[in-house]
Amino acid sequence: FGHRVYKSFDPRATIVKATADQVLGELGVNDPMLQIAKELEEAALSDEYFVERKLYPNVDFYTGVIYKAMGFSPKMFTPLFAVGRLPGWIAHWREMMLDPALRIGRPQQVYTGPEKRSI
């Protein structure tokens, strides 16, 4: 719940919620997880704590339900989320490489982890 940019309801969350209904319907999945998610959302939106702090469901709230319904392991949720961002990350990197003023990667931007990792 909550988002750094969206201080009201995340408009993407509305779309993902509708998509969750659609995907589960098309797959013929009657997943109790979706019903629980809807009930949690309803409870949070009527709870003073969440309302006062403007904590609304964000885009990630229903994506886990969709991934689970599609048969993905929870271990794959983060990689699936990242795949959608790869084009933007690559575009930022390319922009940095093509602009001589930006070519120097700052230390906090340089990956220093192991070269090979198993997924």
The first five atom37 places (N, CA, C, CB, O) and aatype in JSON, in Angstrom:
{
  "aatype": [13, 7, 8, 1, 19, 18, 11, 15, 13, 3, 14, 1, 0, 16, 9, 19, 11, 0, 16, 0, 3, 5, 19, 10, 7, 6, 10, 7, 19, 2, 3, 14, 12, 10, 5, 9, 0, 11, 6, 10, 6, 6, 0, 0, 10, 15, 3, 6, 18, 13, 19, 6, 1, 11, 10, 18, 14, 2, 19, 3, 13, 18, 16, 7, 19, 9, 18, 11, 0, 12, 7, 13, 15, 14, 11, 12, 13, 16, 14, 10, 13, 0, 19, 7, 1, 10, 14, 7, 17, 9, 0, 8, 17, 1, 6, 12, 12, 10, 3, 14, 0, 10, 1, 9, 7, 1, 14, 5, 5, 19, 18, 16, 7, 14, 6, 11, 1, 15, 9],
  "atom_mask": [
    [1, 1, 1, 1, 1],
    [1, 1, 1, 0, 1],
    [1, 1, 1, 1, 1],
    [1, 1, 1, 1, 1],
    [1, 1, 1, 1, 1],
    [1, 1, 1, 1, 1],
    [1, 1, 1, 1, 1],
    [1, 1, 1, 1, 1],
    [1, 1, 1, 1, 1],
    [1, 1, 1, 1, 1],
    [1, 1, 1, 1, 1],
    [1, 1, 1, 1, 1],
    [1, 1, 1, 1, 1],
    [1, 1, 1, 1, 1],
    [1, 1, 1, 1, 1],
    [1, 1, 1, 1, 1],
    [1, 1, 1, 1, 1],
    [1, 1, 1, 1, 1],
    [1, 1, 1, 1, 1],
    [1, 1, 1, 1, 1],
    [1, 1, 1, 1, 1],
    [1, 1, 1, 1, 1],
    [1, 1, 1, 1, 1],
    [1, 1, 1, 1, 1],
    [1, 1, 1, 0, 1],
    [1, 1, 1, 1, 1],
    [1, 1, 1, 1, 1],
    [1, 1, 1, 0, 1],
    [1, 1, 1, 1, 1],
    [1, 1, 1, 1, 1],
    [1, 1, 1, 1, 1],
    [1, 1, 1, 1, 1],
    [1, 1, 1, 1, 1],
    [1, 1, 1, 1, 1],
    [1, 1, 1, 1, 1],
    [1, 1, 1, 1, 1],
    [1, 1, 1, 1, 1],
    [1, 1, 1, 1, 1],
    [1, 1, 1, 1, 1],
    [1, 1, 1, 1, 1],
    [1, 1, 1, 1, 1],
    [1, 1, 1, 1, 1],
    [1, 1, 1, 1, 1],
    [1, 1, 1, 1, 1],
    [1, 1, 1, 1, 1],
    [1, 1, 1, 1, 1],
    [1, 1, 1, 1, 1],
    [1, 1, 1, 1, 1],
    [1, 1, 1, 1, 1],
    [1, 1, 1, 1, 1],
    [1, 1, 1, 1, 1],
    [1, 1, 1, 1, 1],
    [1, 1, 1, 1, 1],
    [1, 1, 1, 1, 1],
    [1, 1, 1, 1, 1],
    [1, 1, 1, 1, 1],
    [1, 1, 1, 1, 1],
    [1, 1, 1, 1, 1],
    [1, 1, 1, 1, 1],
    [1, 1, 1, 1, 1],
    [1, 1, 1, 1, 1],
    [1, 1, 1, 1, 1],
    [1, 1, 1, 1, 1],
    [1, 1, 1, 0, 1],
    [1, 1, 1, 1, 1],
    [1, 1, 1, 1, 1],
    [1, 1, 1, 1, 1],
    [1, 1, 1, 1, 1],
    [1, 1, 1, 1, 1],
    [1, 1, 1, 1, 1],
    [1, 1, 1, 0, 1],
    [1, 1, 1, 1, 1],
    [1, 1, 1, 1, 1],
    [1, 1, 1, 1, 1],
    [1, 1, 1, 1, 1],
    [1, 1, 1, 1, 1],
    [1, 1, 1, 1, 1],
    [1, 1, 1, 1, 1],
    [1, 1, 1, 1, 1],
    [1, 1, 1, 1, 1],
    [1, 1, 1, 1, 1],
    [1, 1, 1, 1, 1],
    [1, 1, 1, 1, 1],
    [1, 1, 1, 0, 1],
    [1, 1, 1, 1, 1],
    [1, 1, 1, 1, 1],
    [1, 1, 1, 1, 1],
    [1, 1, 1, 0, 1],
    [1, 1, 1, 1, 1],
    [1, 1, 1, 1, 1],
    [1, 1, 1, 1, 1],
    [1, 1, 1, 1, 1],
    [1, 1, 1, 1, 1],
    [1, 1, 1, 1, 1],
    [1, 1, 1, 1, 1],
    [1, 1, 1, 1, 1],
    [1, 1, 1, 1, 1],
    [1, 1, 1, 1, 1],
    [1, 1, 1, 1, 1],
    [1, 1, 1, 1, 1],
    [1, 1, 1, 1, 1],
    [1, 1, 1, 1, 1],
    [1, 1, 1, 1, 1],
    [1, 1, 1, 1, 1],
    [1, 1, 1, 0, 1],
    [1, 1, 1, 1, 1],
    [1, 1, 1, 1, 1],
    [1, 1, 1, 1, 1],
    [1, 1, 1, 1, 1],
    [1, 1, 1, 1, 1],
    [1, 1, 1, 1, 1],
    [1, 1, 1, 1, 1],
    [1, 1, 1, 0, 1],
    [1, 1, 1, 1, 1],
    [1, 1, 1, 1, 1],
    [1, 1, 1, 1, 1],
    [1, 1, 1, 1, 1],
    [1, 1, 1, 1, 1],
    [1, 1, 1, 1, 1]
  ],
  "atom_positions": [
    [[0.85, -1.18, 0.0], [0.0, 0.0, 0.0], [0.89, 1.24, 0.0], [-0.96, 0.0, 1.22], [1.95, 1.25, 0.62]],
    [[0.44, 2.27, -0.7], [1.18, 3.52, -0.76], [2.14, 3.53, -1.94], [0.0, 0.0, 0.0], [2.53, 2.49, -2.46]],
    [[2.51, 4.74, -2.35], [3.43, 4.93, -3.47], [4.14, 6.25, -3.28], [2.68, 4.89, -4.83], [3.55, 7.21, -2.78]],
    [[5.4, 6.31, -3.68], [6.17, 7.54, -3.51], [5.64, 8.69, -4.36], [7.63, 7.29, -3.86], [5.69, 9.85, -3.94]],
    [[5.12, 8.39, -5.53], [4.65, 9.43, -6.44], [3.15, 9.66, -6.31], [4.99, 9.06, -7.88], [2.71, 10.8, -6.15]],
    [[2.38, 8.58, -6.37], [0.93, 8.72, -6.3], [0.49, 8.86, -4.84], [0.23, 7.5, -6.95], [0.6, 7.92, -4.06]],
    [[0.0, 10.04, -4.49], [-0.44, 10.3, -3.12], [-1.94, 10.06, -2.96], [-0.1, 11.73, -2.71], [-2.5, 10.25, -1.88]],
    [[-2.57, 9.65, -4.03], [-3.96, 9.2, -3.97], [-3.96, 7.81, -4.61], [-4.96, 10.22, -4.73], [-2.9, 7.18, -4.71]],
    [[-5.09, 7.33, -5.01], [-5.17, 5.98, -5.58], [-4.29, 5.87, -6.81], [-6.64, 5.63, -5.93], [-4.37, 6.72, -7.71]],
    [[-3.45, 4.86, -6.88], [-2.57, 4.61, -8.02], [-3.44, 4.2, -9.21], [-1.49, 3.51, -7.69], [-4.08, 3.14, -9.15]],
    [[-3.49, 5.0, -10.27], [-4.38, 4.66, -11.4], [-4.03, 3.32, -12.04], [-4.32, 5.76, -12.45], [-4.89, 2.66, -12.61]],
    [[-2.77, 2.92, -11.96], [-2.37, 1.64, -12.53], [-2.99, 0.48, -11.75], [-0.83, 1.5, -12.53], [-3.27, -0.57, -12.31]],
    [[-3.2, 0.69, -10.44], [-3.78, -0.37, -9.6], [-5.2, -0.7, -10.05], [-3.78, 0.06, -8.12], [-5.61, -1.86, -10.02]],
    [[-5.94, 0.3, -10.47], [-7.31, 0.08, -10.97], [-7.27, -0.82, -12.2], [-8.0, 1.43, -11.3], [-8.08, -1.73, -12.34]],
    [[-6.33, -0.54, -13.09], [-6.19, -1.32, -14.32], [-5.77, -2.75, -14.0], [-5.16, -0.67, -15.28], [-6.31, -3.71, -14.56]],
    [[-4.8, -2.9, -13.09], [-4.31, -4.23, -12.75], [-5.39, -5.04, -12.04], [-3.05, -4.13, -11.86], [-5.5, -6.25, -12.24]],
    [[-6.19, -4.38, -11.21], [-7.3, -5.07, -10.53], [-8.28, -5.62, -11.57], [-8.02, -4.11, -9.53], [-8.71, -6.77, -11.48]],
    [[-8.64, -4.79, -12.54], [-9.56, -5.23, -13.61], [-8.92, -6.36, -14.42], [-9.93, -4.05, -14.54], [-9.6, -7.31, -14.81]],
    [[-7.61, -6.25, -14.66], [-6.9, -7.29, -15.4], [-6.89, -8.59, -14.61], [-5.46, -6.85, -15.7], [-7.03, -9.67, -15.19]],
    [[-6.72, -8.5, -13.29], [-6.75, -9.7, -12.45], [-8.09, -10.42, -12.6], [-6.5, -9.34, -10.96], [-8.14, -11.64, -12.76]],
    [[-9.18, -9.65, -12.55], [-10.51, -10.25, -12.75], [-10.61, -10.92, -14.11], [-11.61, -9.17, -12.61], [-11.11, -12.04, -14.23]],
    [[-10.12, -10.22, -15.14], [-10.19, -10.73, -16.51], [-9.34, -11.98, -16.69], [-9.75, -9.64, -17.51], [-9.81, -12.99, -17.21]],
    [[-8.08, -11.93, -16.25], [-7.16, -13.06, -16.41], [-7.69, -14.29, -15.68], [-5.76, -12.7, -15.9], [-7.7, -15.39, -16.24]],
    [[-8.11, -14.1, -14.44], [-8.63, -15.23, -13.68], [-9.9, -15.8, -14.33], [-8.93, -14.81, -12.23], [-10.11, -17.01, -14.34]],
    [[-10.73, -14.91, -14.88], [-11.94, -15.36, -15.57], [-11.61, -16.16, -16.81], [0.0, 0.0, 0.0], [-12.2, -17.22, -17.05]],
    [[-10.66, -15.66, -17.62], [-10.28, -16.35, -18.85], [-9.6, -17.68, -18.57], [-9.37, -15.47, -19.68], [-9.76, -18.64, -19.33]],
    [[-8.84, -17.73, -17.5], [-8.16, -18.98, -17.14], [-9.08, -19.95, -16.42], [-6.94, -18.69, -16.28], [-8.72, -21.1, -16.16]],
    [[-10.28, -19.48, -16.09], [-11.22, -20.32, -15.36], [-10.75, -20.62, -13.94], [0.0, 0.0, 0.0], [-11.07, -21.66, -13.37]],
    [[-9.99, -19.69, -13.4], [-9.44, -19.88, -12.06], [-10.32, -19.16, -11.05], [-7.98, -19.35, -11.97], [-10.61, -17.97, -11.18]],
    [[-10.74, -19.9, -10.04], [-11.5, -19.3, -8.95], [-10.54, -19.24, -7.76], [-12.82, -20.12, -8.61], [-10.61, -20.06, -6.85]],
    [[-9.66, -18.27, -7.79], [-8.6, -18.16, -6.78], [-9.09, -17.38, -5.57], [-7.35, -17.51, -7.37], [-9.44, -16.2, -5.7]],
    [[-9.13, -18.02, -4.41], [-9.56, -17.29, -3.21], [-8.63, -16.13, -2.87], [-9.64, -18.25, -2.03], [-9.01, -15.22, -2.14]],
    [[-7.41, -16.17, -3.42], [-6.45, -15.1, -3.17], [-6.97, -13.76, -3.7], [-5.09, -15.44, -3.82], [-6.77, -12.72, -3.08]],
    [[-7.66, -13.78, -4.86], [-8.22, -12.55, -5.41], [-9.3, -12.01, -4.5], [-8.78, -12.8, -6.83], [-9.37, -10.81, -4.25]],
    [[-10.14, -12.88, -4.0], [-11.2, -12.44, -3.09], [-10.6, -11.86, -1.81], [-12.15, -13.6, -2.74], [-11.08, -10.84, -1.3]],
    [[-9.56, -12.5, -1.29], [-8.88, -11.99, -0.09], [-8.27, -10.62, -0.38], [-7.78, -12.97, 0.38], [-8.37, -9.71, 0.44]],
    [[-7.64, -10.48, -1.55], [-7.04, -9.19, -1.93], [-8.1, -8.1, -1.99], [-6.32, -9.31, -3.28], [-7.88, -6.99, -1.52]],
    [[-9.26, -8.42, -2.58], [-10.34, -7.44, -2.67], [-10.85, -7.05, -1.28], [-11.5, -7.99, -3.51], [-11.13, -5.88, -1.02]],
    [[-10.97, -8.04, -0.41], [-11.45, -7.75, 0.95], [-10.42, -6.94, 1.73], [-11.75, -9.06, 1.69], [-10.79, -6.05, 2.5]],
    [[-9.14, -7.24, 1.54], [-8.08, -6.44, 2.19], [-8.12, -5.0, 1.7], [-6.7, -7.06, 1.92], [-7.99, -4.06, 2.49]],
    [[-8.29, -4.84, 0.39], [-8.37, -3.49, -0.17], [-9.55, -2.73, 0.44], [-8.51, -3.54, -1.71], [-9.42, -1.59, 0.87]],
    [[-10.7, -3.39, 0.48], [-11.91, -2.76, 1.04], [-11.7, -2.38, 2.51], [-13.12, -3.7, 0.9], [-12.08, -1.3, 2.93]],
    [[-11.09, -3.28, 3.27], [-10.84, -3.02, 4.7], [-9.88, -1.84, 4.86], [-10.26, -4.27, 5.39], [-10.1, -0.98, 5.71]],
    [[-8.83, -1.82, 4.05], [-7.84, -0.74, 4.16], [-8.44, 0.61, 3.77], [-6.63, -1.04, 3.29], [-8.16, 1.62, 4.4]],
    [[-9.26, 0.62, 2.73], [-9.85, 1.88, 2.26], [-10.88, 2.44, 3.23], [-10.48, 1.68, 0.9], [-11.25, 3.61, 3.14]],
    [[-11.34, 1.61, 4.15], [-12.3, 2.1, 5.15], [-11.67, 2.2, 6.54], [-13.53, 1.19, 5.19], [-12.35, 2.52, 7.51]],
    [[-10.37, 1.91, 6.64], [-9.67, 1.97, 7.92], [-9.04, 3.34, 8.11], [-8.58, 0.86, 7.99], [-8.34, 3.85, 7.23]],
    [[-9.3, 3.94, 9.26], [-8.81, 5.29, 9.55], [-7.29, 5.42, 9.4], [-9.22, 5.69, 10.97], [-6.8, 6.42, 8.89]],
    [[-6.56, 4.41, 9.85], [-5.09, 4.44, 9.76], [-4.64, 4.63, 8.32], [-4.49, 3.14, 10.34], [-3.81, 5.49, 8.03]],
    [[-5.19, 3.83, 7.41], [-4.8, 3.9, 6.0], [-5.31, 5.18, 5.35], [-5.34, 2.69, 5.25], [-4.59, 5.8, 4.56]],
    [[-6.52, 5.57, 5.67], [-7.12, 6.77, 5.08], [-6.34, 8.02, 5.48], [-8.6, 6.91, 5.5], [-6.02, 8.84, 4.62]],
    [[-6.03, 8.16, 6.77], [-5.29, 9.34, 7.25], [-3.92, 9.45, 6.59], [-5.12, 9.28, 8.76], [-3.45, 10.55, 6.31]],
    [[-3.28, 8.32, 6.34], [-1.94, 8.31, 5.77], [-1.96, 8.24, 4.24], [-1.14, 7.15, 6.32], [-0.91, 8.17, 3.6]],
    [[-3.15, 8.24, 3.67], [-3.34, 8.16, 2.22], [-2.61, 6.95, 1.63], [-2.84, 9.45, 1.55], [-1.9, 7.05, 0.64]],
    [[-2.81, 5.8, 2.28], [-2.22, 4.54, 1.83], [-3.26, 3.78, 1.02], [-1.71, 3.69, 3.02], [-4.22, 3.23, 1.56]],
    [[-3.04, 3.75, -0.28], [-3.96, 3.09, -1.2], [-3.24, 1.92, -1.86], [-4.5, 4.09, -2.26], [-2.01, 1.9, -1.9]],
    [[-3.99, 0.94, -2.39], [-3.33, -0.16, -3.1], [-2.5, 0.39, -4.26], [-4.38, -1.18, -3.62], [-2.96, 1.26, -5.0]],
    [[-1.29, -0.12, -4.4], [-0.45, 0.31, -5.52], [-0.47, -0.75, -6.62], [1.0, 0.59, -5.05], [-1.17, -1.76, -6.5]],
    [[0.28, -0.52, -7.66], [0.25, -1.39, -8.83], [0.66, -2.83, -8.5], [1.17, -0.83, -9.91], [0.24, -3.76, -9.18]],
    [[1.46, -3.01, -7.47], [1.93, -4.36, -7.12], [0.9, -5.18, -6.36], [3.19, -4.25, -6.31], [1.05, -6.4, -6.24]],
    [[-0.12, -4.55, -5.85], [-1.06, -5.23, -4.97], [-1.72, -6.44, -5.63], [-2.13, -4.27, -4.51], [-1.82, -7.51, -5.02]],
    [[-2.15, -6.28, -6.87], [-2.84, -7.38, -7.56], [-1.94, -8.17, -8.51], [-4.01, -6.83, -8.32], [-2.34, -9.25, -8.96]],
    [[-0.75, -7.67, -8.82], [0.1, -8.4, -9.78], [0.5, -9.78, -9.25], [1.35, -7.59, -10.09], [0.58, -10.73, -10.02]],
    [[0.74, -9.89, -7.95], [1.08, -11.19, -7.39], [-0.04, -12.2, -7.58], [0.0, 0.0, 0.0], [0.22, -13.38, -7.84]],
    [[-1.28, -11.74, -7.46], [-2.43, -12.62, -7.66], [-2.46, -13.1, -9.11], [-3.76, -11.87, -7.31], [-2.72, -14.27, -9.38]],
    [[-2.19, -12.19, -10.04], [-2.18, -12.55, -11.47], [-1.06, -13.54, -11.75], [-2.02, -11.29, -12.35], [-1.28, -14.57, -12.4]],
    [[0.15, -13.25, -11.27], [1.29, -14.15, -11.5], [1.0, -15.54, -10.94], [2.57, -13.58, -10.86], [1.29, -16.54, -11.6]],
    [[0.45, -15.6, -9.74], [0.13, -16.89, -9.12], [-0.89, -17.65, -9.96], [-0.4, -16.69, -7.67], [-0.74, -18.86, -10.19]],
    [[-1.93, -16.95, -10.42], [-2.97, -17.59, -11.24], [-2.41, -18.13, -12.55], [-4.1, -16.6, -11.52], [-2.9, -19.12, -13.09]],
    [[-1.38, -17.47, -13.05], [-0.76, -17.9, -14.3], [0.24, -19.04, -14.08], [-0.06, -16.72, -14.97], [0.82, -19.56, -15.03]],
    [[0.44, -19.41, -12.81], [1.3, -20.55, -12.51], [2.74, -20.22, -12.19], [0.0, 0.0, 0.0], [3.57, -21.12, -12.08]],
    [[3.06, -18.94, -12.05], [4.44, -18.56, -11.73], [4.73, -18.77, -10.25], [4.7, -17.1, -12.12], [3.87, -18.55, -9.39]],
    [[5.94, -19.19, -9.97], [6.4, -19.34, -8.59], [6.61, -17.95, -7.99], [7.72, -20.18, -8.52], [7.03, -17.03, -8.69]],
    [[6.32, -17.78, -6.7], [6.57, -16.47, -6.06], [8.02, -16.0, -6.23], [6.24, -16.55, -4.59], [8.28, -14.79, -6.2]],
    [[8.96, -16.93, -6.4], [10.36, -16.55, -6.62], [10.52, -15.77, -7.93], [11.26, -17.79, -6.64], [11.48, -15.02, -8.09]],
    [[9.59, -15.95, -8.85], [9.68, -15.28, -10.16], [8.96, -13.94, -10.2], [9.12, -16.19, -11.23], [9.05, -13.24, -11.2]],
    [[8.24, -13.56, -9.15], [7.47, -12.31, -9.17], [8.38, -11.11, -9.41], [6.71, -12.14, -7.86], [8.05, -10.26, -10.23]],
    [[9.49, -11.02, -8.7], [10.4, -9.88, -8.87], [11.02, -9.85, -10.26], [11.5, -9.91, -7.81], [11.03, -8.79, -10.89]],
    [[11.54, -10.99, -10.78], [12.06, -10.95, -12.15], [10.99, -10.55, -13.18], [12.63, -12.31, -12.52], [11.28, -9.81, -14.12]],
    [[9.76, -11.04, -13.0], [8.69, -10.66, -13.93], [8.42, -9.17, -13.87], [7.41, -11.44, -13.61], [8.19, -8.53, -14.9]],
    [[8.43, -8.62, -12.68], [8.24, -7.18, -12.5], [9.37, -6.41, -13.2], [8.19, -6.81, -10.99], [9.13, -5.4, -13.85]],
    [[10.6, -6.92, -13.06], [11.76, -6.24, -13.65], [11.75, -6.29, -15.17], [13.05, -6.87, -13.13], [12.18, -5.34, -15.82]],
    [[11.25, -7.39, -15.74], [11.22, -7.53, -17.2], [10.48, -6.36, -17.84], [10.56, -8.86, -17.6], [10.89, -5.86, -18.89]],
    [[9.41, -5.92, -17.23], [8.64, -4.8, -17.76], [9.39, -3.48, -17.71], [0.0, 0.0, 0.0], [9.06, -2.55, -18.44]],
    [[10.38, -3.4, -16.84], [11.15, -2.17, -16.71], [12.44, -2.18, -17.52], [11.47, -1.93, -15.26], [13.06, -1.13, -17.71]],
    [[12.83, -3.34, -18.01], [14.09, -3.44, -18.75], [14.2, -2.47, -19.92], [14.25, -4.83, -19.26], [15.25, -1.84, -20.07]],
    [[13.18, -2.31, -20.76], [13.33, -1.35, -21.86], [13.68, 0.06, -21.37], [12.04, -1.3, -22.68], [14.51, 0.74, -21.97]],
    [[13.05, 0.49, -20.29], [13.35, 1.82, -19.74], [14.75, 1.89, -19.18], [0.0, 0.0, 0.0], [15.46, 2.88, -19.39]],
    [[15.15, 0.85, -18.45], [16.51, 0.83, -17.89], [17.55, 0.85, -19.0], [16.7, -0.41, -17.0], [18.55, 1.56, -18.92]],
    [[17.3, 0.06, -20.06], [18.24, 0.01, -21.19], [18.28, 1.37, -21.89], [17.84, -1.1, -22.19], [19.35, 1.82, -22.29]],
    [[17.12, 2.01, -22.04], [17.08, 3.34, -22.67], [17.87, 4.35, -21.85], [15.62, 3.82, -22.83], [18.59, 5.17, -22.41]],
    [[17.75, 4.29, -20.53], [18.52, 5.21, -19.68], [20.02, 4.95, -19.82], [18.1, 5.06, -18.2], [20.81, 5.88, -19.93]],
    [[20.4, 3.67, -19.83], [21.81, 3.32, -19.98], [22.33, 3.8, -21.33], [22.01, 1.79, -19.82], [23.42, 4.37, -21.42]],
    [[21.55, 3.56, -22.4], [21.97, 3.97, -23.74], [22.12, 5.49, -23.82], [20.95, 3.48, -24.8], [23.08, 5.99, -24.39]],
    [[21.18, 6.19, -23.24], [21.24, 7.65, -23.22], [22.51, 8.12, -22.51], [19.99, 8.24, -22.53], [23.18, 9.05, -22.95]],
    [[22.84, 7.46, -21.41], [24.04, 7.81, -20.67], [25.29, 7.52, -21.49], [24.09, 7.04, -19.34], [26.23, 8.31, -21.49]],
    [[25.32, 6.4, -22.2], [26.49, 6.03, -22.99], [26.67, 6.94, -24.2], [26.36, 4.58, -23.45], [27.81, 7.19, -24.62]],
    [[25.58, 7.45, -24.76], [25.67, 8.29, -25.95], [25.97, 9.75, -25.63], [24.39, 8.21, -26.73], [26.35, 10.5, -26.53]],
    [[25.82, 10.16, -24.4], [26.09, 11.54, -24.01], [27.42, 11.59, -23.25], [24.93, 12.12, -23.12], [27.51, 11.09, -22.13]],
    [[28.46, 12.18, -23.88], [29.78, 12.22, -23.24], [29.76, 12.82, -21.83], [30.74, 13.0, -24.1], [30.56, 12.44, -20.98]],
    [[28.87, 13.75, -21.59], [28.8, 14.38, -20.28], [28.26, 13.42, -19.21], [27.91, 15.64, -20.34], [28.5, 13.62, -18.02]],
    [[27.54, 12.4, -19.63], [26.93, 11.46, -18.68], [27.63, 10.1, -18.63], [25.48, 11.26, -19.03], [27.22, 9.22, -17.88]],
    [[28.68, 9.92, -19.43], [29.28, 8.59, -19.57], [29.91, 8.05, -18.31], [30.3, 8.62, -20.64], [30.07, 6.83, -18.18]],
    [[30.26, 8.89, -17.39], [30.88, 8.4, -16.17], [29.78, 7.91, -15.23], [31.75, 9.51, -15.49], [28.97, 8.69, -14.74]],
    [[29.79, 6.62, -14.99], [28.82, 6.06, -14.06], [29.26, 6.36, -12.63], [0.0, 0.0, 0.0], [30.41, 6.11, -12.27]],
    [[28.37, 6.86, -11.85], [28.69, 7.17, -10.46], [28.82, 5.87, -9.68], [27.6, 8.08, -9.83], [28.16, 4.88, -10.01]],
    [[29.66, 5.84, -8.64], [29.9, 4.59, -7.89], [28.62, 3.88, -7.44], [30.74, 4.88, -6.68], [28.57, 2.65, -7.48]],
    [[27.62, 4.61, -7.02], [26.39, 3.95, -6.57], [25.61, 3.36, -7.74], [25.52, 4.93, -5.81], [24.64, 2.63, -7.52]],
    [[26.02, 3.65, -8.97], [25.32, 3.12, -10.14], [26.02, 1.91, -10.74], [25.19, 4.2, -11.19], [25.48, 1.26, -11.64]],
    [[27.22, 1.58, -10.26], [28.0, 0.5, -10.85], [27.78, -0.78, -10.05], [29.49, 0.88, -10.9], [27.99, -0.81, -8.83]],
    [[27.38, -1.83, -10.73], [27.16, -3.13, -10.08], [28.5, -3.71, -9.66], [26.4, -4.11, -11.02], [29.43, -3.78, -10.46]],
    [[28.6, -4.12, -8.42], [29.85, -4.68, -7.9], [29.68, -6.11, -7.4], [30.39, -3.8, -6.78], [30.58, -6.65, -6.75]],
    [[28.55, -6.71, -7.67], [28.28, -8.07, -7.2], [28.99, -9.12, -8.02], [0.0, 0.0, 0.0], [29.8, -8.79, -8.89]],
    [[28.7, -10.38, -7.75], [29.35, -11.47, -8.48], [29.01, -11.43, -9.96], [28.94, -12.82, -7.89], [27.9, -11.05, -10.35]],
    [[29.99, -11.82, -10.78], [29.77, -11.8, -12.23], [28.76, -12.85, -12.67], [31.09, -12.01, -12.96], [27.93, -12.59, -13.54]],
    [[28.83, -14.02, -12.08], [27.9, -15.09, -12.45], [27.03, -15.42, -11.25], [28.66, -16.37, -12.94], [27.52, -15.57, -10.13]],
    [[25.74, -15.52, -11.52], [24.79, -15.87, -10.47], [23.77, -16.84, -11.04], [24.08, -14.61, -9.89], [23.44, -16.78, -12.22]],
    [[23.29, -17.74, -10.21], [22.25, -18.65, -10.68], [20.9, -18.02, -10.35], [22.38, -20.07, -10.01], [20.74, -17.32, -9.35]],
    [[19.94, -18.28, -11.21], [18.61, -17.7, -11.01], [17.7, -18.77, -10.49], [18.05, -17.09, -12.32], [16.52, -18.52, -10.24]]
  ]
}
